[in-house]
PDB file of C-alpha atoms in Angstrom:
ATOM      1  CA  UNK L   7      20.459 -63.324 -51.077  1.00 76.00           C
ATOM      2  CA  UNK L   8      22.429 -66.460 -51.976  1.00 77.00           C
ATOM      3  CA  UNK L   9      19.271 -68.570 -51.711  1.00 82.00           C
ATOM      4  CA  UNK L  10      16.926 -65.904 -53.132  1.00 78.00           C
ATOM      5  CA  UNK L  11      14.911 -65.919 -49.913  1.00 84.00           C
ATOM      6  CA  UNK L  12      12.839 -63.137 -48.380  1.00 84.00           C
ATOM      7  CA  UNK L  13      14.763 -60.959 -45.861  1.00 84.00           C
ATOM      8  CA  UNK L  14      12.506 -62.259 -43.090  1.00 86.00           C
ATOM      9  CA  UNK L  15      14.046 -65.692 -43.561  1.00 85.00           C
ATOM     10  CA  UNK L  16      17.351 -64.326 -42.233  1.00 82.00           C
ATOM     11  CA  UNK L  17      15.571 -63.209 -39.064  1.00 87.00           C
ATOM     12  CA  UNK L  18      13.928 -66.619 -38.812  1.00 93.00           C
ATOM     13  CA  UNK L  19      17.345 -68.244 -39.097  1.00 90.00           C
ATOM     14  CA  UNK L  20      18.713 -66.365 -36.110  1.00 91.00           C
ATOM     15  CA  UNK L  21      15.465 -66.891 -34.192  1.00 94.00           C
ATOM     16  CA  UNK L  22      15.623 -70.651 -34.741  1.00 96.00           C
ATOM     17  CA  UNK L  23      19.283 -70.670 -33.723  1.00 95.00           C
ATOM     18  CA  UNK L  24      18.518 -68.766 -30.493  1.00 95.00           C
ATOM     19  CA  UNK L  25      15.446 -70.877 -29.701  1.00 97.00           C
ATOM     20  CA  UNK L  26      17.348 -74.124 -30.224  1.00 97.00           C
ATOM     21  CA  UNK L  27      20.194 -72.823 -28.064  1.00 95.00           C
ATOM     22  CA  UNK L  28      17.737 -71.956 -25.277  1.00 96.00           C
ATOM     23  CA  UNK L  29      16.168 -75.417 -25.464  1.00 96.00           C
ATOM     24  CA  UNK L  30      19.629 -76.976 -25.403  1.00 95.00           C
ATOM     25  CA  UNK L  31      20.710 -74.963 -22.368  1.00 94.00           C
ATOM     26  CA  UNK L  32      17.512 -75.765 -20.487  1.00 95.00           C
ATOM     27  CA  UNK L  33      18.043 -79.466 -21.093  1.00 94.00           C
ATOM     28  CA  UNK L  34      21.796 -79.256 -20.506  1.00 91.00           C
ATOM     29  CA  UNK L  35      21.836 -80.642 -16.977  1.00 90.00           C
ATOM     30  CA  UNK L  36      19.953 -83.764 -18.019  1.00 92.00           C
ATOM     31  CA  UNK L  37      22.247 -84.132 -21.011  1.00 91.00           C
ATOM     32  CA  UNK L  38      25.364 -83.811 -18.849  1.00 90.00           C
ATOM     33  CA  UNK L  39      24.060 -86.368 -16.377  1.00 92.00           C
ATOM     34  CA  UNK L  40      23.306 -88.789 -19.182  1.00 94.00           C
ATOM     35  CA  UNK L  41      26.377 -88.288 -21.399  1.00 91.00           C
ATOM     36  CA  UNK L  42      29.031 -86.716 -19.175  1.00 90.00           C
ATOM     37  CA  UNK L  43      31.211 -83.726 -19.999  1.00 88.00           C
ATOM     38  CA  UNK L  44      33.402 -85.241 -22.699  1.00 89.00           C
ATOM     39  CA  UNK L  45      30.566 -86.711 -24.729  1.00 92.00           C
ATOM     40  CA  UNK L  46      28.547 -83.515 -24.330  1.00 92.00           C
ATOM     41  CA  UNK L  47      31.463 -81.443 -25.674  1.00 90.00           C
ATOM     42  CA  UNK L  48      32.274 -83.795 -28.523  1.00 93.00           C
ATOM     43  CA  UNK L  49      28.656 -84.381 -29.537  1.00 94.00           C
ATOM     44  CA  UNK L  50      27.842 -80.684 -29.261  1.00 94.00           C
ATOM     45  CA  UNK L  51      30.832 -79.658 -31.349  1.00 94.00           C
ATOM     46  CA  UNK L  52      30.132 -82.272 -34.003  1.00 96.00           C
ATOM     47  CA  UNK L  53      26.436 -81.368 -34.107  1.00 96.00           C
ATOM     48  CA  UNK L  54      27.269 -77.664 -34.392  1.00 96.00           C
ATOM     49  CA  UNK L  55      29.787 -78.334 -37.167  1.00 97.00           C
ATOM     50  CA  UNK L  56      27.294 -80.448 -39.117  1.00 97.00           C
ATOM     51  CA  UNK L  57      24.525 -77.912 -38.591  1.00 97.00           C
ATOM     52  CA  UNK L  58      26.655 -74.984 -39.703  1.00 96.00           C
ATOM     53  CA  UNK L  59      27.849 -76.877 -42.765  1.00 97.00           C
ATOM     54  CA  UNK L  60      24.211 -77.525 -43.628  1.00 97.00           C
ATOM     55  CA  UNK L  61      23.359 -73.871 -43.007  1.00 94.00           C
ATOM     56  CA  UNK L  62      26.302 -72.668 -45.078  1.00 94.00           C
ATOM     57  CA  UNK L  63      25.954 -75.010 -48.031  1.00 95.00           C
ATOM     58  CA  UNK L  64      22.184 -75.578 -48.138  1.00 94.00           C
ATOM     59  CA  UNK L  65      20.581 -75.351 -51.577  1.00 93.00           C
ATOM     60  CA  UNK L  66      17.200 -74.304 -50.136  1.00 93.00           C
ATOM     61  CA  UNK L  67      16.167 -71.819 -47.420  1.00 93.00           C
ATOM     62  CA  UNK L  68      14.392 -74.429 -45.274  1.00 94.00           C
ATOM     63  CA  UNK L  69      17.565 -76.517 -45.169  1.00 95.00           C
ATOM     64  CA  UNK L  70      19.594 -73.494 -44.079  1.00 95.00           C
ATOM     65  CA  UNK L  71      17.043 -72.817 -41.321  1.00 96.00           C
ATOM     66  CA  UNK L  72      17.324 -76.424 -40.167  1.00 97.00           C
ATOM     67  CA  UNK L  73      21.102 -76.091 -40.151  1.00 97.00           C
ATOM     68  CA  UNK L  74      20.970 -72.991 -37.949  1.00 96.00           C
ATOM     69  CA  UNK L  75      18.638 -74.746 -35.490  1.00 97.00           C
ATOM     70  CA  UNK L  76      20.945 -77.781 -35.322  1.00 97.00           C
ATOM     71  CA  UNK L  77      23.892 -75.439 -34.769  1.00 97.00           C
ATOM     72  CA  UNK L  78      22.106 -73.821 -31.826  1.00 96.00           C
ATOM     73  CA  UNK L  79      21.458 -77.213 -30.245  1.00 96.00           C
ATOM     74  CA  UNK L  80      25.088 -78.189 -30.711  1.00 95.00           C
ATOM     75  CA  UNK L  81      26.583 -74.993 -29.308  1.00 94.00           C
ATOM     76  CA  UNK L  82      24.182 -74.694 -26.373  1.00 95.00           C
ATOM     77  CA  UNK L  83      26.282 -76.499 -23.798  1.00 93.00           C
ATOM     78  CA  UNK L  84      29.809 -76.166 -25.152  1.00 91.00           C
ATOM     79  CA  UNK L  85      30.662 -72.909 -23.367  1.00 90.00           C
ATOM     80  CA  UNK L  86      29.345 -73.820 -19.895  1.00 91.00           C
ATOM     81  CA  UNK L  87      30.965 -77.260 -20.023  1.00 90.00           C
ATOM     82  CA  UNK L  88      34.250 -75.869 -21.344  1.00 88.00           C
ATOM     83  CA  UNK L  89      34.426 -73.310 -18.525  1.00 90.00           C
ATOM     84  CA  UNK L  90      33.639 -75.986 -15.941  1.00 89.00           C
ATOM     85  CA  UNK L  91      36.232 -78.332 -17.441  1.00 86.00           C
ATOM     86  CA  UNK L  92      38.842 -75.538 -17.543  1.00 88.00           C
ATOM     87  CA  UNK L  93      38.152 -74.806 -13.876  1.00 90.00           C
ATOM     88  CA  UNK L  94      38.512 -78.457 -12.950  1.00 87.00           C
ATOM     89  CA  UNK L  95      41.774 -78.798 -14.845  1.00 86.00           C
ATOM     90  CA  UNK L  96      43.491 -75.461 -14.174  1.00 90.00           C
ATOM     91  CA  UNK L  97      41.528 -73.865 -11.340  1.00 91.00           C
ATOM     92  CA  UNK L  98      40.577 -70.183 -11.359  1.00 93.00           C
ATOM     93  CA  UNK L  99      43.119 -69.294 -14.046  1.00 94.00           C
ATOM     94  CA  UNK L 100      41.529 -71.925 -16.308  1.00 92.00           C
ATOM     95  CA  UNK L 101      38.096 -70.400 -15.792  1.00 94.00           C
ATOM     96  CA  UNK L 102      39.522 -66.959 -16.568  1.00 95.00           C
ATOM     97  CA  UNK L 103      41.221 -68.154 -19.741  1.00 93.00           C
ATOM     98  CA  UNK L 104      38.170 -70.078 -20.996  1.00 91.00           C
ATOM     99  CA  UNK L 105      35.857 -67.159 -20.232  1.00 93.00           C
ATOM    100  CA  UNK L 106      38.161 -64.681 -21.952  1.00 94.00           C
ATOM    101  CA  UNK L 107      38.401 -66.861 -25.058  1.00 91.00           C
ATOM    102  CA  UNK L 108      34.656 -67.532 -25.119  1.00 89.00           C
ATOM    103  CA  UNK L 109      33.499 -63.968 -24.633  1.00 92.00           C
ATOM    104  CA  UNK L 110      36.261 -62.665 -26.894  1.00 92.00           C
ATOM    105  CA  UNK L 111      35.024 -64.998 -29.603  1.00 90.00           C
ATOM    106  CA  UNK L 112      31.485 -63.689 -29.205  1.00 90.00           C
ATOM    107  CA  UNK L 113      32.760 -60.133 -29.656  1.00 95.00           C
ATOM    108  CA  UNK L 114      35.234 -60.750 -32.475  1.00 95.00           C
ATOM    109  CA  UNK L 115      33.417 -63.563 -34.296  1.00 92.00           C
ATOM    110  CA  UNK L 116      30.558 -61.655 -35.955  1.00 92.00           C
ATOM    111  CA  UNK L 117      32.760 -58.932 -37.495  1.00 96.00           C
ATOM    112  CA  UNK L 118      35.232 -61.569 -38.726  1.00 95.00           C
ATOM    113  CA  UNK L 119      32.387 -63.547 -40.285  1.00 95.00           C
ATOM    114  CA  UNK L 120      31.142 -60.344 -41.908  1.00 94.00           C
ATOM    115  CA  UNK L 121      34.557 -59.516 -43.336  1.00 96.00           C
ATOM    116  CA  UNK L 122      35.004 -63.066 -44.639  1.00 96.00           C
ATOM    117  CA  UNK L 123      31.555 -62.939 -46.230  1.00 94.00           C
ATOM    118  CA  UNK L 124      32.439 -59.636 -47.877  1.00 95.00           C
ATOM    119  CA  UNK L 125      35.856 -60.794 -49.084  1.00 96.00           C
ATOM    120  CA  UNK L 126      34.849 -64.297 -50.190  1.00 95.00           C
ATOM    121  CA  UNK L 127      31.223 -65.353 -49.705  1.00 93.00           C
ATOM    122  CA  UNK L 128      28.765 -66.115 -46.938  1.00 91.00           C
ATOM    123  CA  UNK L 129      29.088 -69.897 -47.381  1.00 93.00           C
ATOM    124  CA  UNK L 130      32.872 -69.640 -46.989  1.00 95.00           C
ATOM    125  CA  UNK L 131      32.492 -67.458 -43.901  1.00 95.00           C
ATOM    126  CA  UNK L 132      29.997 -69.836 -42.280  1.00 94.00           C
ATOM    127  CA  UNK L 133      32.140 -72.846 -43.153  1.00 96.00           C
ATOM    128  CA  UNK L 134      34.870 -71.364 -40.946  1.00 95.00           C
ATOM    129  CA  UNK L 135      32.386 -71.460 -38.063  1.00 94.00           C
ATOM    130  CA  UNK L 136      31.793 -75.146 -38.813  1.00 96.00           C
ATOM    131  CA  UNK L 137      35.549 -75.751 -38.754  1.00 96.00           C
ATOM    132  CA  UNK L 138      35.862 -74.017 -35.375  1.00 93.00           C
ATOM    133  CA  UNK L 139      32.991 -76.086 -33.958  1.00 94.00           C
ATOM    134  CA  UNK L 140      34.755 -79.214 -35.186  1.00 95.00           C
ATOM    135  CA  UNK L 141      37.943 -78.002 -33.514  1.00 93.00           C
ATOM    136  CA  UNK L 142      36.003 -77.549 -30.258  1.00 89.00           C
ATOM    137  CA  UNK L 143      34.860 -81.163 -30.515  1.00 91.00           C
ATOM    138  CA  UNK L 144      38.448 -82.315 -31.024  1.00 93.00           C
ATOM    139  CA  UNK L 145      39.686 -80.215 -28.099  1.00 87.00           C
ATOM    140  CA  UNK L 146      36.961 -81.615 -25.880  1.00 83.00           C
ATOM    141  CA  UNK L 147      37.973 -85.122 -26.830  1.00 87.00           C
ATOM    142  CA  UNK L 148      41.695 -84.485 -26.414  1.00 86.00           C
ATOM    143  CA  UNK L 149      41.216 -83.068 -22.893  1.00 75.00           C
ATOM    144  CA  UNK L 150      39.198 -86.094 -21.732  1.00 76.00           C
ATOM    145  CA  UNK L 151      42.022 -87.559 -19.658  1.00 69.00           C
ATOM    146  CA  UNK L 152      43.311 -84.309 -18.132  1.00 63.00           C
ATOM    147  CA  UNK L 153      43.663 -84.419 -14.375  1.00 54.00           C
ATOM    148  CA  UNK L 154      41.927 -81.874 -12.149  1.00 56.00           C
ATOM    149  CA  UNK L 155      43.984 -79.130 -10.532  1.00 49.00           C
ATOM    150  CA  UNK L 156      45.224 -79.743  -7.009  1.00 47.00           C
ATOM    151  CA  UNK L 157      43.653 -77.510  -4.419  1.00 46.00           C
ATOM    152  CA  UNK L 158      45.997 -76.250  -1.738  1.00 42.00           C
TER     153      UNK L 158
END
């Protein structure tokens, strides 16, 4: 509605996001081998933040669609790498905490975005997603020197 686009464009936006995320996940192992965990987290978070900002603030529907695709590429490997990193740093309790936060975010996130869009606007709601993706990039960078958990 904000961009005066046909309702099918909204479906295309989610489809492009999901397709880009699938492509990103399928190429994730090669990406991790090439960049390593820290760079994958930081690059993914920054790419997702930039993509969501583009999707949220785009003046044209095609730019919003591009933003959603870029967001999918950026987010594709953040969750698996974050869970692996949490396991390496804190062991099983780290995996449990990262999984709980990740899956909790997937359950709580959409309604929160909907409420924010209703209370303020859709661009404001989607900008919060960009801010959270940027925070994920910063967290990934800040945990780069953390030592793995000792196994007993």
